PDB file of C-alpha atoms in Angstrom:
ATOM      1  CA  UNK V  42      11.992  -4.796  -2.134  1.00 60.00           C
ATOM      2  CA  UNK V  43      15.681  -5.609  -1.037  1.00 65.00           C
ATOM      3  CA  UNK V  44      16.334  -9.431  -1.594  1.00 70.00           C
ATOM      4  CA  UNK V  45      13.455 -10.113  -4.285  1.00 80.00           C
ATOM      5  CA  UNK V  46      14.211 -10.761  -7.980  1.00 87.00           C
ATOM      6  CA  UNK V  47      11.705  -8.765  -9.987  1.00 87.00           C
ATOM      7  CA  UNK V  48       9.764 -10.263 -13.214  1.00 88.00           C
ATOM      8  CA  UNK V  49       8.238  -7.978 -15.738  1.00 88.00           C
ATOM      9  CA  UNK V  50       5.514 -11.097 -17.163  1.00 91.00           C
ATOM     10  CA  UNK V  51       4.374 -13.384 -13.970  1.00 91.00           C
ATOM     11  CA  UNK V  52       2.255 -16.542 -14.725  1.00 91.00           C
ATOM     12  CA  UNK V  53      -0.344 -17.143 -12.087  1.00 89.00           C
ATOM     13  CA  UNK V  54      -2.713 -19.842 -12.894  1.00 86.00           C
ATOM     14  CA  UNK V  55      -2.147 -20.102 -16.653  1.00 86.00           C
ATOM     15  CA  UNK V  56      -2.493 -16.662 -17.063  1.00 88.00           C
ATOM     16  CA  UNK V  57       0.605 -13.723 -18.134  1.00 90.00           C
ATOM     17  CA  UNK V  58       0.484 -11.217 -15.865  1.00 88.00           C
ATOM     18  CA  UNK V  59       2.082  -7.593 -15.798  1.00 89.00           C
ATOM     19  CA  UNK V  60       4.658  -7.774 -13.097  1.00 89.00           C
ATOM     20  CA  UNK V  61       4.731  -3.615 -12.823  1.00 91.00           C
ATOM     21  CA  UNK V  62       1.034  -3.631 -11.502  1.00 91.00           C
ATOM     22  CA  UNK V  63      -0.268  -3.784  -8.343  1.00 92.00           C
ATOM     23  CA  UNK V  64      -0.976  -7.491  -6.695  1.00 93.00           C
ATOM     24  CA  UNK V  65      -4.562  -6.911  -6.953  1.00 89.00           C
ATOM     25  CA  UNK V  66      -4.663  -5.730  -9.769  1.00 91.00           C
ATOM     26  CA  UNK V  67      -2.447  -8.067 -11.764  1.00 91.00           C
ATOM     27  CA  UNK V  68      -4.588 -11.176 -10.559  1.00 91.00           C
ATOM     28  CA  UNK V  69      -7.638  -9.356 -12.140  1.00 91.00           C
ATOM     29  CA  UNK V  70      -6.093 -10.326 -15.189  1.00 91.00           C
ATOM     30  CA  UNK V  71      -7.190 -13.654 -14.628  1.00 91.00           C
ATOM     31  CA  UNK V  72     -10.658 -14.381 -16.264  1.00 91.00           C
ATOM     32  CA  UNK V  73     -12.526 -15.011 -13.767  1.00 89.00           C
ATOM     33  CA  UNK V  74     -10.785 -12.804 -10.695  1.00 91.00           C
ATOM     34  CA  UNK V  75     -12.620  -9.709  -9.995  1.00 91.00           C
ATOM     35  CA  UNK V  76     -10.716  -7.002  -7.341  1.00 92.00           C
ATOM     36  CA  UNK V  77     -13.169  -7.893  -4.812  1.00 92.00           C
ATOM     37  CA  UNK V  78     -11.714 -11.728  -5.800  1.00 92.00           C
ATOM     38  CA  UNK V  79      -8.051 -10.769  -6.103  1.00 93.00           C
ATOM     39  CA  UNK V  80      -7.920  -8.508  -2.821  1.00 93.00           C
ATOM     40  CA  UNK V  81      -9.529 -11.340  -0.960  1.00 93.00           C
ATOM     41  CA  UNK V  82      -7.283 -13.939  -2.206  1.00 92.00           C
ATOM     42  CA  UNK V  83      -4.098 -11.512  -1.403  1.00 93.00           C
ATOM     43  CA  UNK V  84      -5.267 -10.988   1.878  1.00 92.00           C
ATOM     44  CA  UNK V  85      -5.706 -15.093   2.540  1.00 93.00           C
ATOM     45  CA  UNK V  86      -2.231 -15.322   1.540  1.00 91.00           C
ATOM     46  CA  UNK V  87      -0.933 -12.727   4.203  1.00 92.00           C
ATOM     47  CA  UNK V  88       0.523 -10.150   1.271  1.00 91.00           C
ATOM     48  CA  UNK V  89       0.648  -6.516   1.324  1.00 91.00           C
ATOM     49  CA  UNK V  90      -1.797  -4.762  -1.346  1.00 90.00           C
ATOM     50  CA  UNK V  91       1.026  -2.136  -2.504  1.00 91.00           C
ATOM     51  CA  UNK V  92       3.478  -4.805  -3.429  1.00 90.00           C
ATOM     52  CA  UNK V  93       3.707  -5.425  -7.349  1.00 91.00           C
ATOM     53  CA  UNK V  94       3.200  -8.645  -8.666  1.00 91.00           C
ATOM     54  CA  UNK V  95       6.604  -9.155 -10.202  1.00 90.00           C
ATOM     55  CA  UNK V  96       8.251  -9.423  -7.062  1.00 91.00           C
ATOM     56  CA  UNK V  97       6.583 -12.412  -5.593  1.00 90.00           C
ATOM     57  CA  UNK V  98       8.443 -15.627  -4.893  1.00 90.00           C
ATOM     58  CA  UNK V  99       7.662 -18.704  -6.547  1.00 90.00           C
ATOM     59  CA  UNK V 100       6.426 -19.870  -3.292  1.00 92.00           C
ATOM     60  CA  UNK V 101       3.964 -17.021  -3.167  1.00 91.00           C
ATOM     61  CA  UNK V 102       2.386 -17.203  -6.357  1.00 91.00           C
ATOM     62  CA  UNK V 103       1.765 -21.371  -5.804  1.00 93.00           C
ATOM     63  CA  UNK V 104       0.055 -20.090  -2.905  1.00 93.00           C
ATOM     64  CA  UNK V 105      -1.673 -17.871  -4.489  1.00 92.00           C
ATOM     65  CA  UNK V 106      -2.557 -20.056  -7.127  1.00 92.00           C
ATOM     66  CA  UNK V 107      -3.648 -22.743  -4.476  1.00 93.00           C
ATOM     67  CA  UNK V 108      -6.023 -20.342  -2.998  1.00 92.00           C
ATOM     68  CA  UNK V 109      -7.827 -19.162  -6.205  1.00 91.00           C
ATOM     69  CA  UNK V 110      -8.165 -23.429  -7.041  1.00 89.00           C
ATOM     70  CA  UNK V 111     -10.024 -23.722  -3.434  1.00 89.00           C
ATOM     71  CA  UNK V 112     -11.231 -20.182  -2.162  1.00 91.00           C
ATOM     72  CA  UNK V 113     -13.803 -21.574   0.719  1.00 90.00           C
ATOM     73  CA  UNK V 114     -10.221 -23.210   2.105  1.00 90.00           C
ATOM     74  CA  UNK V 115      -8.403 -19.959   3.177  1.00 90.00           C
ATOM     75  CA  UNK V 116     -11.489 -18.381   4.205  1.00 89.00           C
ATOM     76  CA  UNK V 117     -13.084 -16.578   1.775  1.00 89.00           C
ATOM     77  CA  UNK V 118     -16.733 -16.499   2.003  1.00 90.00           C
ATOM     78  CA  UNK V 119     -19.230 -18.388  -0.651  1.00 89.00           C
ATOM     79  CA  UNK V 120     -21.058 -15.515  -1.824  1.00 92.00           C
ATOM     80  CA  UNK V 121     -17.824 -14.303  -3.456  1.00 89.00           C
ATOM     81  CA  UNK V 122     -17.567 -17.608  -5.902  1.00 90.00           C
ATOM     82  CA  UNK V 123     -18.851 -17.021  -9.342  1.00 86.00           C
ATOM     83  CA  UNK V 124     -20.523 -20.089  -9.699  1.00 85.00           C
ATOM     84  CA  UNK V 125     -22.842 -20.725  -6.379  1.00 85.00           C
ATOM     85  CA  UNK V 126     -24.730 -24.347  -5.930  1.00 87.00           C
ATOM     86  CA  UNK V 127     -23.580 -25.069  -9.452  1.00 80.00           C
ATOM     87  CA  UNK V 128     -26.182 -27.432 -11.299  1.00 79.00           C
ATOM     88  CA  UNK V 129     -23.954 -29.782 -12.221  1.00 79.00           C
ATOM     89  CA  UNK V 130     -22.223 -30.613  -9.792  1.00 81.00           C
ATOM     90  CA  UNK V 131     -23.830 -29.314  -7.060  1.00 83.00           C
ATOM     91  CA  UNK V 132     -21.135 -27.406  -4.898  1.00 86.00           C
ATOM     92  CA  UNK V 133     -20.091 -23.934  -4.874  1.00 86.00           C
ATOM     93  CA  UNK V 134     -17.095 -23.083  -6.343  1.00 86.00           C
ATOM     94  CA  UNK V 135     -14.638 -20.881  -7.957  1.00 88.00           C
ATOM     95  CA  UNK V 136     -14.098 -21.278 -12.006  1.00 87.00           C
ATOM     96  CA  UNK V 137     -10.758 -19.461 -13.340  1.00 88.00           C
ATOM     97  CA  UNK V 138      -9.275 -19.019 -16.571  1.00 87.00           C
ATOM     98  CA  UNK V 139     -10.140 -20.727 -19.867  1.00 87.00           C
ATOM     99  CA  UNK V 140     -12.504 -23.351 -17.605  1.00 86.00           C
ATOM    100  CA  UNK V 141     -14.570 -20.138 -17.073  1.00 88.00           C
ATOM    101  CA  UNK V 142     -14.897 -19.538 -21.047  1.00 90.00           C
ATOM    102  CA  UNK V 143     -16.287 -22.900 -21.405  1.00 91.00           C
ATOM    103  CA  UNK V 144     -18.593 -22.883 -18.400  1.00 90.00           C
ATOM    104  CA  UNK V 145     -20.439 -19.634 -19.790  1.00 90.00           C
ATOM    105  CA  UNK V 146     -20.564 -21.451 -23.121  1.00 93.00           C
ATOM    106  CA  UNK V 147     -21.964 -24.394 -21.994  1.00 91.00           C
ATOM    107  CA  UNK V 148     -24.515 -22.154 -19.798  1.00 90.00           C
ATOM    108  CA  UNK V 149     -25.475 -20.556 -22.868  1.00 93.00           C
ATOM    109  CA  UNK V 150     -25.596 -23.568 -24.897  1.00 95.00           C
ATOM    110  CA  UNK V 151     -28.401 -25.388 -22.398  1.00 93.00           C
ATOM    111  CA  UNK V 152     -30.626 -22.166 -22.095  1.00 93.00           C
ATOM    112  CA  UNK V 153     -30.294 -22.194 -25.841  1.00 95.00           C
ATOM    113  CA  UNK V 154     -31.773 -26.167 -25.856  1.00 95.00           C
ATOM    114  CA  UNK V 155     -34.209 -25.810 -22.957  1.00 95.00           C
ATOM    115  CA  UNK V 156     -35.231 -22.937 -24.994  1.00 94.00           C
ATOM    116  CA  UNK V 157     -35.644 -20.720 -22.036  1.00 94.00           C
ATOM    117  CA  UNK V 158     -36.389 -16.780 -22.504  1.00 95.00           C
ATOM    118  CA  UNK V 159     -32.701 -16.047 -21.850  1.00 94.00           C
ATOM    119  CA  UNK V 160     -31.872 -18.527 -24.752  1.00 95.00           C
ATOM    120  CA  UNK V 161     -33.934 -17.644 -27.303  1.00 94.00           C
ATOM    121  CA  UNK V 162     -32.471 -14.132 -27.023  1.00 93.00           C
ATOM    122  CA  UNK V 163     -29.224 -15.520 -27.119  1.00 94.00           C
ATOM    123  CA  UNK V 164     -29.968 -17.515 -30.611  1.00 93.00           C
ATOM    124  CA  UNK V 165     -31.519 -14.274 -32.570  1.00 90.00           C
ATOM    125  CA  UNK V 166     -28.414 -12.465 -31.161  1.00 89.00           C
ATOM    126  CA  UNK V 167     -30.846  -9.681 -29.511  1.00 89.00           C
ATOM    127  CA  UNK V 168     -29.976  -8.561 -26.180  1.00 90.00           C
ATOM    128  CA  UNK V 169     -30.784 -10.520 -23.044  1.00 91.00           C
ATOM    129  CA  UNK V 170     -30.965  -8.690 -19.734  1.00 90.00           C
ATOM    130  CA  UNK V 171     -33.819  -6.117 -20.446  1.00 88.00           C
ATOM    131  CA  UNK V 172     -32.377  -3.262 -22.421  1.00 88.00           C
ATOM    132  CA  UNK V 173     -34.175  -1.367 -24.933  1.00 89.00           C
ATOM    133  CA  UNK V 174     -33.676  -2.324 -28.808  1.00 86.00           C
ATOM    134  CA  UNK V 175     -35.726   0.486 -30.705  1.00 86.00           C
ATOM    135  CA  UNK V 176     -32.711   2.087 -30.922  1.00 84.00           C
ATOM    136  CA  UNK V 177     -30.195   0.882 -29.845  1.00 81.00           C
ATOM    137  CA  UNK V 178     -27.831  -2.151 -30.507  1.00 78.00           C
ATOM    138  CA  UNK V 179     -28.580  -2.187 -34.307  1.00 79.00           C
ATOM    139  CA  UNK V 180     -26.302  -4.468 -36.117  1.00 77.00           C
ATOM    140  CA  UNK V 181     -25.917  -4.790 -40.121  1.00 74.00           C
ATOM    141  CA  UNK V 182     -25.630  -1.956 -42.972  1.00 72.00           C
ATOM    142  CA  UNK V 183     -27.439   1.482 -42.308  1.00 74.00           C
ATOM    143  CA  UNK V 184     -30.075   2.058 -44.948  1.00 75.00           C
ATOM    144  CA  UNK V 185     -29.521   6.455 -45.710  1.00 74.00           C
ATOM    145  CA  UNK V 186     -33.257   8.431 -46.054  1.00 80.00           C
ATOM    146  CA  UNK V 187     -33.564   9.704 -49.457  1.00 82.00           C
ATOM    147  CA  UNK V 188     -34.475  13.770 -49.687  1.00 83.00           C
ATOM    148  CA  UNK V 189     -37.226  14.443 -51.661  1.00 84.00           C
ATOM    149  CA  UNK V 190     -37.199  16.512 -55.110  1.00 84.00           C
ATOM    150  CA  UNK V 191     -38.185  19.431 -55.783  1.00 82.00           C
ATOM    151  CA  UNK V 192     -40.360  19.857 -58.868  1.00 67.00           C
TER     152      UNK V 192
END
C-alpha cells in the first residue's frame, strides 16, 4: 500500500484490533460484528476486502466506526442487526462492544424475573436451547464406581 502508514493494534469502536488481519476479519473482533456484519459494513464504506486493517486512515476507520453506530444509514439491511424491534425501545438496531455484554445480561436478567422457561434454565445453570443433559454438560466432582470384591 504505497503512501499508507501501517499500525500493528487499530482501535475501531473501543475495541484493539490486529492490524496484520484482513478488514473483515479484524472488525469481527468487535463483540458484536459477525463477518456477515463486518463484510457488509466494509463494503458500505467503499473498501477493498484484501486490504489489512492496519493500513486504514484515520478517516476510514471513523467511517467505519460511523457505520457500525447506524447500519440501516449506509444501507445495510435490518435483518442483519442483532437486536430487531428491540422491546425497549422499540427500533431496530445494531448493539456493539461492551453495550452488547450488558444488553444480553439484562435479557437474561428479565427472563430470569418473568420467570419464563428460558429463565428458569438460566437460574439452575442447566442448558437452555434444547440439548440433551443425561450425559452431557455435567458440572461438579466425578463420583469413581467402586469394583466389587472378590470373596
Amino acid at each position: 500500500m504505497e503512501g499508507r502508514e501501517y499500525r500493528a493494534i487499530i482501535r475501531i469502536a473501543g475495541t484493539d484490533c490486529d492490524g496484520s488481519r484482513r478488514i473483515d476479519h479484524g472488525l469481527r473482533m468487535i463483540k458484536g460484528v459477525g463477518l456477515n456484519m463486518a463484510r457488509a459494513v466494509v463494503k458500505a464504506a467503499g473498501l477493498s476486502l484484501h486490504m489489512r486493517l492496519g493500513y486504514l486512515t484515520d478517516e476510514e476507520v471513523e467511517k467505519i466506526e460511523k457505520i457500525l453506530e447506524n447500519p440501516t444509514q449506509y444501507g445495510i439491511p435490518e435483518w442483519m442487526l442483532n437486536r430487531q424491534r428491540d422491546p425497549e425501545m422499540g427500533v431496530s438496531r445494531h448493539i456493539i462492544g461492551s453495550d452488547w455484554d450488558i444488553t444480553v445480561r439484562f435479557d437474561i436478567e428479565k427472563m430470569k424475573r418473568i420467570k419464563s422457561w428460558k429463565g428458569v434454565r438460566h437460574a439452575l445453570g442447566l442448558k437452555v436451547r434444547g440439548q440433551r443433559t443425561r450425559t452431557t454438560g455435567r458440572k461438579g466432582k466425578t463420583v469413581g464406581v467402586v469394583r466389587k470384591r472378590r470373596g
